[in-house]
């Protein structure tokens, strides 16, 4: 008699594997408990520079009236910031546990400073906390604080840079390396490569004035700061002035590229390889590192776009382009501004190609 | 710290109670440990093995613990029954905030086993709390009880038998234990049951701390027969990398003698135990070897 054979179903086999792997890999990850606030030590090295002392707050040493001293102003500023959070906590409690690690009999606060302070103001005695069993290494603490804070977009540029510098230093110490690539930085910060490059450019800039202005919150846009930092050192002063005068990012970039272009033109006049000998205009435009774009304005009225295209095509010299443009018009969704923009861009390309 | 073993599966008939009995007797007789048996199953079969349970006169079909051996003495010293004790004590009491008094088991050979027996109706009532209350009123209660200094001081090992379900009582047993054992027949629905239990174990591991872990002490193939069905499933569990480390090499076969030892008729089989059989007896040997493997991981 043939021996019978029986199999465990494959999806059950997979399920068994997944469950056991999860249990082994995530041991202790959901250790969330209510802990007494008075056992919490706030970590001062948090990028969110609150300038409030938890112990003083617990001991009720703050007079909540506005005080004249500068320092007190800052404290009161921070306190009034926390008021809306305090009210929300009074109504809904703390929705997200704070993050702490246990050291001796105290809990050291890694992330959740605002919630902790607001909980004190709301007169709570305990707070829900996710408890890490031991102190994570410096790099991870900085990363955790970064993740916690950056998601909320209310760190200003100066605070963000400070934290990034700490992360970079911790990384260099941990990995025993003297430098960090932009790609590695983008992994550590969980941001795009472009963002990482921006941060990197600003941090490695030798322009002290730029750094000073960022620190004093006069320059708060990372894109503007990066534009300045990576442009030619000779024009940075001009760009900084423009920035302080409130130019838009587009204009700033335009200024930066214009100046660079002037440099290129000067150099090419001096060199033997005269660009005039290259008669192909398109190539020259392509060769220079910046561009001379003319901006055609903007509208939210698709009829305007239609009118322009139709009027141009009415010109006999463009008659042969009518069919190809009509095809693109039929593919356009006129209710969608992006679709209209794409159409107009295609239209310009076709016209230009025709003219060269 | 006392070690706490919970035997759990949500399928009935896998041999939970049998395994609980074996572990108690092995630890007490062979290892000389002081053992507390806790019966969380309203069916009360674990309790019935060690004590003479009575049928509940008020809730037919249910069982209640017998009068406590200390009750006579208590009555003598409390003529007016100040504390109003009815003479019975069950683990169910802890869900009502009442104190408990463990019973010594009937078999004098096992004088180092105490038991907190089930009370069918009270245990069922304890489960019938609302979802919001269940965490505080049921889930953590057994753990809290076991953590009491008096309990920790008195017992080396605590063995919890759970009902065949995933309800609040089973969860309470899992939350209280340091080691989980999953007995399973090598059959289709039982293997499915293993998966369900592993999920409960996994969820529990997430919330434990390094100083208070829950270890999977073993998956044990039980009621095994020499048929290709059982052999196939056992071999596959052994080949599966995930379960390989947890599946015990020692299996327990289906044997009539195990059923015979559970009989509680008036012919007093209570003084029997697998571990009192001849040392060459095949049943005794396989039970010793399985219990040894488990206890080596725990103690």
XYZ file of C-alpha atoms in Angstrom:
655
model
C 0.000 0.000 0.000
C 1.473 3.372 -0.966
C 2.375 5.573 1.941
C 0.036 8.521 2.199
C 1.513 11.951 2.316
C 0.098 15.064 3.949
C 1.242 18.623 3.685
C 0.885 21.713 5.782
C -0.714 24.365 3.573
C 1.765 26.835 2.186
C 0.005 29.901 3.474
C 0.008 28.413 6.958
C 3.706 27.680 6.663
C 4.293 31.289 5.641
C 2.085 32.534 8.465
C 4.018 30.496 11.026
C 7.299 31.904 9.742
C 6.071 35.495 9.798
C 4.637 35.259 13.278
C 7.728 33.749 14.851
C 10.035 36.175 13.045
C 7.982 39.128 14.260
C 8.013 37.862 17.811
C 11.768 37.442 17.714
C 12.441 40.771 16.034
C 10.113 43.066 17.877
C 10.567 41.865 21.385
C 9.723 44.639 23.810
C 8.802 47.227 21.219
C 5.368 48.000 22.539
C 6.358 48.600 26.103
C 4.092 51.564 26.774
C 3.269 52.482 30.328
C 1.958 55.383 32.342
C 4.939 56.871 34.150
C 5.032 59.579 36.825
C 6.114 62.909 35.336
C 8.248 63.722 38.330
C 10.489 60.783 37.441
C 11.312 62.277 34.041
C 14.608 64.023 33.259
C 14.270 66.237 30.214
C 17.264 65.845 27.928
C 18.639 69.336 27.371
C 20.295 68.413 24.088
C 17.040 68.397 22.148
C 16.857 70.443 18.954
C 13.658 72.013 20.140
C 15.304 74.580 22.306
C 12.527 75.186 24.809
C 14.406 77.177 27.467
C 12.001 75.926 30.094
C 13.209 73.771 32.904
C 11.019 70.817 33.721
C 11.914 70.749 37.397
C 11.168 74.452 37.786
C 7.860 74.010 36.063
C 7.012 71.081 38.304
C 7.873 73.179 41.319
C 5.586 75.885 39.974
C 8.248 78.530 40.017
C 6.962 80.290 36.952
C 4.897 83.375 37.271
C 2.603 83.141 34.284
C 2.257 86.892 33.960
C 4.367 88.633 31.368
C 7.675 89.665 32.834
C 9.962 92.370 31.555
C 13.215 90.521 31.519
C 14.344 89.168 28.176
C 14.777 85.652 29.398
C 11.405 85.646 31.029
C 9.905 86.851 27.790
C 11.281 83.817 26.056
C 9.958 81.536 28.739
C 6.564 83.140 28.600
C 6.618 82.914 24.841
C 7.221 79.229 25.118
C 4.544 78.915 27.784
C 1.896 80.568 25.650
C 2.884 78.296 22.735
C 2.170 75.369 24.964
C -1.220 76.633 26.015
C -3.153 75.261 23.095
C -1.442 71.915 23.554
C -2.319 72.073 27.228
C -5.982 72.623 26.398
C -5.995 69.758 23.936
C -4.431 67.468 26.525
C -7.041 68.481 29.067
C -9.740 67.444 26.630
C -8.267 64.417 24.895
C -5.346 63.329 27.014
C -2.025 62.532 25.398
C -2.578 60.807 22.080
C 0.990 59.861 21.258
C 3.183 58.417 23.990
C 6.440 60.247 24.642
C 9.713 58.397 24.130
C 11.996 57.735 27.090
C 14.713 55.364 28.194
C 15.213 54.094 31.688
C 18.347 55.067 33.593
C 18.498 53.973 37.243
C 15.216 55.132 38.718
C 14.660 57.985 36.285
C 13.257 58.157 32.804
C 15.370 60.205 30.394
C 13.290 62.038 27.804
C 14.310 61.502 24.206
C 11.323 62.984 22.411
C 8.075 64.558 23.542
C 9.237 67.645 25.405
C 6.299 69.800 24.440
C 3.845 67.103 25.445
C 5.587 66.674 28.789
C 5.637 70.372 29.582
C 2.057 70.792 28.427
C 1.030 67.825 30.586
C 2.539 69.567 33.616
C 0.618 72.722 32.776
C -2.511 70.603 32.453
C -1.804 69.366 35.965
C -1.336 65.712 35.037
C 0.752 63.500 37.276
C 1.403 60.661 34.877
C 2.038 60.497 31.158
C 1.992 57.593 28.667
C 5.508 56.734 27.546
C 7.161 54.244 25.246
C 10.067 52.960 27.281
C 13.292 51.861 25.640
C 15.048 49.330 27.847
C 18.446 51.025 27.606
C 20.031 54.215 26.373
C 20.348 54.169 22.592
C 23.648 55.386 21.207
C 24.110 59.044 20.482
C 23.505 58.758 16.766
C 20.176 57.056 17.306
C 19.057 59.553 19.952
C 19.752 62.420 17.575
C 17.973 60.622 14.768
C 14.956 59.895 16.945
C 14.714 63.522 17.969
C 15.073 64.558 14.370
C 12.295 62.213 13.229
C 10.034 63.365 16.027
C 10.525 67.040 15.314
C 10.997 67.330 11.591
C 7.668 65.690 10.832
C 5.976 68.663 12.382
C 7.745 71.318 10.364
C 7.940 73.781 13.175
C 11.628 73.661 13.730
C 13.200 76.686 12.073
C 16.218 76.412 9.795
C 18.693 77.222 12.517
C 17.314 74.544 14.855
C 17.259 71.995 12.059
C 20.843 72.693 11.087
C 21.958 72.406 14.689
C 20.396 68.973 14.961
C 21.807 67.855 11.612
C 25.279 68.918 12.674
C 24.859 66.802 15.796
C 23.726 63.837 13.754
C 26.739 64.240 11.440
C 29.144 64.492 14.353
C 27.619 61.455 16.031
C 27.810 59.561 12.752
C 31.458 60.440 12.260
C 32.225 59.384 15.808
C 30.317 56.124 15.559
C 31.707 55.150 12.169
C 35.120 56.673 12.784
C 35.011 58.629 9.554
C 36.119 62.166 8.837
C 33.464 62.999 6.305
C 29.954 62.128 5.226
C 28.516 61.897 1.746
C 25.271 63.612 0.796
C 23.765 60.226 0.006
C 24.535 58.931 3.492
C 23.110 62.097 4.972
C 19.895 61.639 3.022
C 19.600 58.135 4.497
C 20.212 59.307 8.050
C 17.701 62.111 7.788
C 15.266 60.145 5.655
C 15.020 63.017 3.191
C 15.644 63.386 -0.543
C 19.149 63.573 -1.935
C 18.478 67.150 -3.042
C 17.487 68.167 0.485
C 20.588 66.475 1.864
C 22.727 68.326 -0.673
C 21.114 71.593 0.374
C 21.827 70.950 4.025
C 25.340 69.821 3.198
C 26.058 72.949 1.159
C 24.878 75.225 3.914
C 26.743 73.409 6.670
C 30.029 73.279 4.761
C 29.778 76.869 3.594
C 32.625 79.118 4.667
C 30.401 82.183 4.579
C 30.237 83.311 8.180
C 27.719 86.026 7.464
C 25.302 83.496 6.023
C 25.618 81.304 9.090
C 25.195 84.257 11.392
C 22.021 85.348 9.637
C 20.572 81.844 9.792
C 21.372 81.554 13.470
C 19.614 84.840 14.162
C 16.632 83.713 12.142
C 17.035 86.396 9.473
C 17.256 83.758 6.791
C 14.811 80.898 7.298
C 14.356 79.325 3.924
C 16.548 76.322 3.296
C 16.269 76.670 -0.462
C 17.368 80.291 -0.394
C 20.199 79.539 1.987
C 21.347 76.653 -0.202
C 21.171 78.809 -3.331
C 23.422 81.321 -1.650
C 25.786 78.742 -0.212
C 26.471 76.955 -3.463
C 26.874 79.988 -5.668
C 30.186 81.670 -6.427
C 31.755 83.185 -3.306
C 32.164 86.575 -4.948
C 28.470 87.097 -5.494
C 27.235 85.653 -2.234
C 27.214 89.039 -0.537
C 24.905 90.387 -3.262
C 22.638 87.403 -2.972
C 22.464 87.766 0.787
C 21.403 91.368 0.443
C 18.792 90.456 -2.116
C 17.533 87.738 0.188
C 17.283 90.110 3.138
C 15.360 92.510 0.916
C 12.759 89.840 0.436
C 13.263 88.561 -3.112
C 11.484 85.375 -4.013
C 13.367 82.121 -4.380
C 12.892 82.200 -8.141
C 14.339 85.664 -8.388
C 17.216 84.705 -6.130
C 18.035 81.734 -8.311
C 17.770 83.924 -11.338
C 20.194 86.418 -9.823
C 22.581 83.617 -8.948
C 22.499 82.197 -12.450
C 22.782 85.603 -14.094
C 25.872 86.415 -12.154
C 27.343 83.079 -12.996
C 26.573 83.688 -16.637
C 28.370 87.012 -16.552
C 31.366 85.211 -15.187
C 31.163 82.664 -17.961
C 30.923 85.397 -20.598
C 33.950 87.221 -19.265
C 35.987 84.060 -19.237
C 34.968 83.093 -22.736
C 35.910 86.510 -24.117
C 39.353 86.056 -22.692
C 39.826 82.557 -23.947
C 40.904 81.567 -27.403
C 37.923 79.275 -27.817
C 35.603 82.074 -28.760
C 32.037 80.935 -28.408
C 31.108 83.158 -31.343
C 32.808 80.682 -33.594
C 30.219 78.213 -32.568
C 27.300 79.380 -34.632
C 24.850 76.989 -33.135
C 22.883 79.048 -30.647
C 21.118 76.131 -29.168
C 24.387 74.469 -28.272
C 25.726 77.588 -26.623
C 22.652 77.886 -24.508
C 23.050 74.273 -23.617
C 26.733 74.624 -22.873
C 26.520 77.395 -20.312
C 25.832 76.049 -16.889
C 22.918 78.430 -16.261
C 20.047 79.499 -18.542
C 18.450 82.667 -19.918
C 14.852 81.691 -19.572
C 12.148 84.180 -20.356
C 9.114 83.692 -18.180
C 5.791 83.982 -19.904
C 3.686 84.815 -16.862
C 0.826 82.717 -15.582
C -2.933 82.521 -15.745
C -5.680 80.382 -14.334
C -7.963 80.976 -17.279
C -7.644 78.225 -19.846
C -9.436 80.366 -22.422
C -6.452 82.709 -22.443
C -4.187 79.786 -23.288
C -6.536 78.627 -26.022
C -6.764 82.137 -27.526
C -2.995 82.550 -27.648
C -2.441 79.190 -29.311
C -5.206 79.677 -31.843
C -4.046 83.221 -32.700
C -0.465 82.090 -33.248
C -1.583 79.185 -35.406
C -3.662 81.625 -37.480
C -0.394 83.060 -38.744
C 0.179 81.487 -42.187
C 3.793 80.690 -41.415
C 2.635 78.209 -38.761
C -0.128 76.657 -40.790
C 1.685 73.360 -41.199
C 1.813 72.987 -37.403
C -1.986 73.169 -36.964
C -2.507 69.402 -37.169
C 0.120 68.439 -34.697
C -0.998 71.081 -32.209
C -4.647 70.057 -32.640
C -3.727 66.521 -31.689
C -2.198 67.762 -28.460
C -5.197 69.998 -27.792
C -7.482 66.981 -28.045
C -5.414 65.154 -25.432
C -5.620 68.067 -23.040
C -7.903 68.100 -20.041
C -8.890 71.787 -19.885
C -10.154 71.506 -16.353
C -6.727 70.458 -15.161
C -4.196 73.289 -14.863
C -1.250 70.912 -15.079
C -2.609 69.492 -18.308
C -3.001 73.021 -19.732
C 0.536 73.926 -18.652
C 1.896 70.855 -20.379
C 0.048 71.727 -23.546
C 1.445 75.265 -23.625
C 4.958 73.997 -22.993
C 4.632 71.537 -25.842
C 3.252 74.328 -27.992
C 6.290 76.508 -27.353
C 8.640 73.623 -28.075
C 6.942 72.966 -31.398
C 7.111 76.651 -32.361
C 10.780 76.884 -31.438
C 11.701 73.755 -33.272
C 9.983 75.152 -36.264
C 11.937 78.395 -36.042
C 15.372 76.879 -35.901
C 11.637 34.649 41.024
C 9.146 31.880 40.608
C 8.952 30.487 37.124
C 5.479 30.497 35.644
C 4.453 28.076 32.918
C 1.233 28.506 30.979
C -0.090 25.675 28.830
C -2.263 27.125 26.137
C -3.984 26.276 22.915
C -7.379 27.471 21.787
C -8.333 24.078 20.431
C -9.727 21.503 22.810
C -8.372 17.983 23.137
C -4.733 18.828 22.481
C -3.611 17.632 25.874
C -3.201 20.918 27.771
C -4.513 19.551 31.013
C -2.551 16.320 30.619
C 0.632 18.301 30.102
C -0.131 20.554 33.079
C -0.562 17.490 35.249
C 2.662 15.925 33.978
C 4.696 19.074 34.556
C 3.354 19.482 38.086
C 4.110 15.900 39.033
C 7.513 15.874 37.354
C 8.633 19.097 39.016
C 7.365 17.993 42.404
C 8.426 14.353 42.413
C 11.522 14.247 40.228
C 12.908 17.738 40.792
C 11.621 18.253 44.313
C 10.184 21.691 43.596
C 7.341 23.407 45.456
C 4.630 23.796 42.869
C 1.440 25.851 42.666
C -1.123 24.635 40.159
C -3.616 27.218 38.877
C -6.711 26.132 36.967
C -8.206 28.879 34.811
C -10.506 26.549 32.858
C -14.176 26.605 33.834
C -14.279 22.943 32.815
C -12.095 22.360 35.895
C -10.497 19.117 34.722
C -7.078 20.080 36.062
C -8.631 20.712 39.489
C -10.637 17.506 39.338
C -7.450 15.455 38.950
C -6.005 16.761 42.212
C -9.106 17.419 44.349
C -12.570 16.017 44.893
C -14.573 18.686 43.147
C -18.288 18.897 43.765
C -21.086 19.723 41.407
C -22.377 23.232 41.802
C -25.890 23.007 43.231
C -26.807 26.426 41.923
C -25.342 26.276 38.432
C -25.935 22.820 37.044
C -23.121 21.362 35.024
C -20.546 23.466 36.762
C -18.069 22.398 39.407
C -16.939 24.009 42.626
C -13.968 23.363 44.929
C -14.527 21.113 47.930
C -14.425 22.405 51.472
C -10.937 23.454 52.361
C -9.063 21.144 54.782
C -8.428 24.191 56.978
C -12.138 25.005 57.212
C -12.816 22.881 60.285
C -10.070 24.661 62.162
C -11.302 28.005 60.913
C -14.827 27.314 62.155
C -13.515 26.349 65.565
C -11.608 29.609 65.869
C -14.325 31.819 64.420
C -17.425 30.592 66.192
C -19.563 33.425 64.868
C -17.997 33.132 61.374
C -16.949 36.765 61.417
C -15.301 36.719 58.027
C -18.149 34.821 56.495
C -16.052 32.263 54.677
C -18.017 29.483 53.016
C -15.052 27.164 53.240
C -14.238 27.096 49.554
C -11.485 28.915 47.711
C -10.864 29.239 43.987
C -8.527 31.144 41.704
C -11.682 32.908 40.486
C -11.612 34.870 43.755
C -8.780 37.069 42.543
C -11.036 38.531 39.850
C -13.349 39.729 42.614
C -10.657 41.151 44.836
C -11.038 38.353 47.352
C -8.259 36.445 48.992
C -7.364 32.892 48.042
C -6.219 29.882 50.023
C -4.451 27.167 48.007
C -5.384 23.530 48.638
C -2.894 20.722 49.157
C -3.566 17.988 46.590
C -5.213 14.703 47.552
C -2.313 12.434 46.660
C -0.034 12.362 49.728
C 2.934 11.450 47.548
C 2.742 14.931 46.063
C 2.821 16.898 49.267
C 4.672 19.707 47.546
C 1.919 20.512 45.100
C -0.703 23.096 46.025
C -3.603 23.955 43.813
C -5.861 26.969 43.342
C -8.804 25.200 41.737
C -11.391 26.466 39.287
C -14.920 27.444 40.149
C -16.844 26.946 36.940
C -19.498 29.599 37.338
C -17.353 32.266 38.944
C -14.686 31.910 36.274
C -17.308 32.239 33.568
C -18.716 35.316 35.237
C -15.273 36.836 35.492
C -14.905 36.550 31.722
C -18.178 38.331 31.121
C -16.853 41.832 31.645
C -16.993 44.625 29.092
C -14.202 45.157 26.604
C -13.066 48.305 28.354
C -12.821 46.657 31.725
C -11.202 43.433 30.640
C -7.649 44.704 30.715
C -7.744 45.834 34.299
C -10.286 43.454 35.717
C -9.105 40.226 34.120
C -5.966 40.323 31.981
C -3.538 41.576 34.572
C -5.092 39.938 37.628
C -3.287 36.611 37.539
C 0.033 38.345 36.963
C -0.635 40.673 39.867
C -1.520 37.784 42.094
C 1.583 35.801 41.208
C 3.774 38.851 41.797
C 2.702 39.050 45.430
C 5.729 38.506 47.677
C 3.912 35.767 49.623
C 3.338 33.798 46.447
C 6.860 34.328 45.113
C 8.329 33.254 48.409
C 6.219 30.121 48.737
C 6.516 28.474 45.288
C 9.423 27.607 42.971
C 7.161 26.905 40.036
C 3.655 27.894 39.071
C 1.784 25.968 36.409
C -1.290 27.447 34.791
C -3.854 25.442 32.858
C -5.954 27.564 30.512
C -9.324 27.066 28.847
C -9.456 26.053 25.167
C -10.120 29.565 23.910
C -8.496 32.915 23.262
C -10.693 34.655 25.763
C -9.812 36.841 28.736
C -8.893 33.909 31.000
C -6.411 32.467 28.512
C -4.939 35.906 27.979
C -4.647 36.362 31.722
C -2.682 33.106 31.870
C -0.378 34.161 29.048
C 0.222 37.578 30.568
C 1.161 35.986 33.852
C 3.653 33.472 32.553
C 7.359 33.515 31.968
C 7.191 30.457 29.753
C 4.563 29.307 27.290
C 4.071 25.689 26.231
C 1.874 24.783 23.288
C 0.753 21.160 23.117
C -0.694 20.093 19.771
C -1.906 17.026 17.990
C -0.265 16.472 14.649
C -3.460 17.018 12.709
C -4.789 19.665 10.361
C -6.854 21.799 12.727
C -4.330 21.489 15.508
C -1.543 22.924 13.364
C -3.831 25.834 12.610
C -4.318 26.171 16.339
C -0.537 26.440 16.797
C -0.520 29.433 14.507
C -3.236 31.122 16.528
C -1.322 30.608 19.743
C 1.913 31.868 18.244
C 0.127 35.083 17.321
C -0.929 35.554 20.944
C 2.617 34.861 22.056
C 3.970 37.358 19.547
C 1.646 40.105 20.728
C 2.674 39.446 24.285
C 6.396 39.576 23.475
C 5.914 43.098 22.137
C 4.889 44.390 25.531
C 7.388 42.591 27.744
C 10.665 44.035 29.007
C 14.023 42.244 29.081
C 13.639 41.677 32.810
C 10.219 40.135 32.348
C 10.305 38.068 29.172
C 7.855 35.526 27.820
C 9.742 32.587 26.362
C 8.250 29.969 24.122
C 9.444 26.909 26.006
C 8.150 24.494 23.438
C 5.632 23.198 20.970
C 5.009 19.597 21.946
C 3.527 16.952 19.673
C 0.904 15.196 21.737
C -1.482 12.246 21.367
C 0.719 11.040 18.547
C 0.000 7.807 16.690
C 2.214 5.979 14.232
C 0.371 7.046 11.151
C 1.675 8.914 8.148
C -0.679 11.817 8.881
C 0.989 12.503 12.190
C 4.480 11.766 10.910
C 4.055 14.074 7.901
C 2.954 17.030 9.945
C 5.567 16.481 12.591
C 8.357 16.265 10.042
C 7.233 19.387 8.269
C 7.138 21.371 11.473
C 10.619 20.125 12.114
C 11.856 21.199 8.715
C 10.288 24.621 8.931
C 13.040 26.926 10.087
C 10.713 29.042 12.182
C 9.293 26.219 14.256
C 12.310 23.913 14.251
C 13.872 25.410 17.366
C 10.671 25.328 19.312
C 9.289 21.906 18.374
C 10.322 19.381 20.979
C 12.091 16.246 19.816
C 10.162 14.383 22.489
C 6.680 13.447 21.484
C 3.939 12.029 23.653
C 2.045 9.145 22.151
C -1.641 8.444 22.427
C -1.901 5.833 25.186
C -4.840 4.400 27.016
C -2.992 4.557 30.283
C -3.094 8.359 30.225
C -6.865 8.216 30.009
C -7.056 5.602 32.726
C -5.101 7.751 35.133
C -7.615 10.540 34.773
C -10.536 8.427 35.960
C -12.001 9.669 39.190
C -14.461 7.061 40.172
C -14.948 5.894 43.688
C -12.274 3.242 43.335
C -9.695 5.812 44.277
C -7.242 5.964 41.416
C -5.937 9.149 42.897
C -2.707 7.682 44.094
C -1.487 6.860 40.639
C 0.991 8.804 38.598
C 2.905 8.150 35.418
C 6.083 8.877 37.326
C 5.331 6.121 39.796
C 5.193 3.432 37.117
C 8.079 1.060 36.608
C 11.083 3.020 35.446
C 11.252 1.046 32.216
C 7.637 1.714 31.417
C 7.446 3.307 28.011
C 4.806 5.853 29.063
C 6.854 6.946 32.030
C 9.973 7.253 29.934
C 8.395 9.385 27.285
C 6.805 11.684 29.851
C 10.021 12.056 31.788
C 11.950 12.873 28.683
C 9.433 15.477 27.496
C 9.169 17.098 30.923
C 12.920 17.097 31.339
C 13.419 18.901 28.043
C 10.886 21.555 29.021
C 12.105 21.990 32.569
C 15.730 22.211 31.473
C 14.796 25.262 29.437
C 13.020 26.826 32.358
C 14.976 26.115 35.487
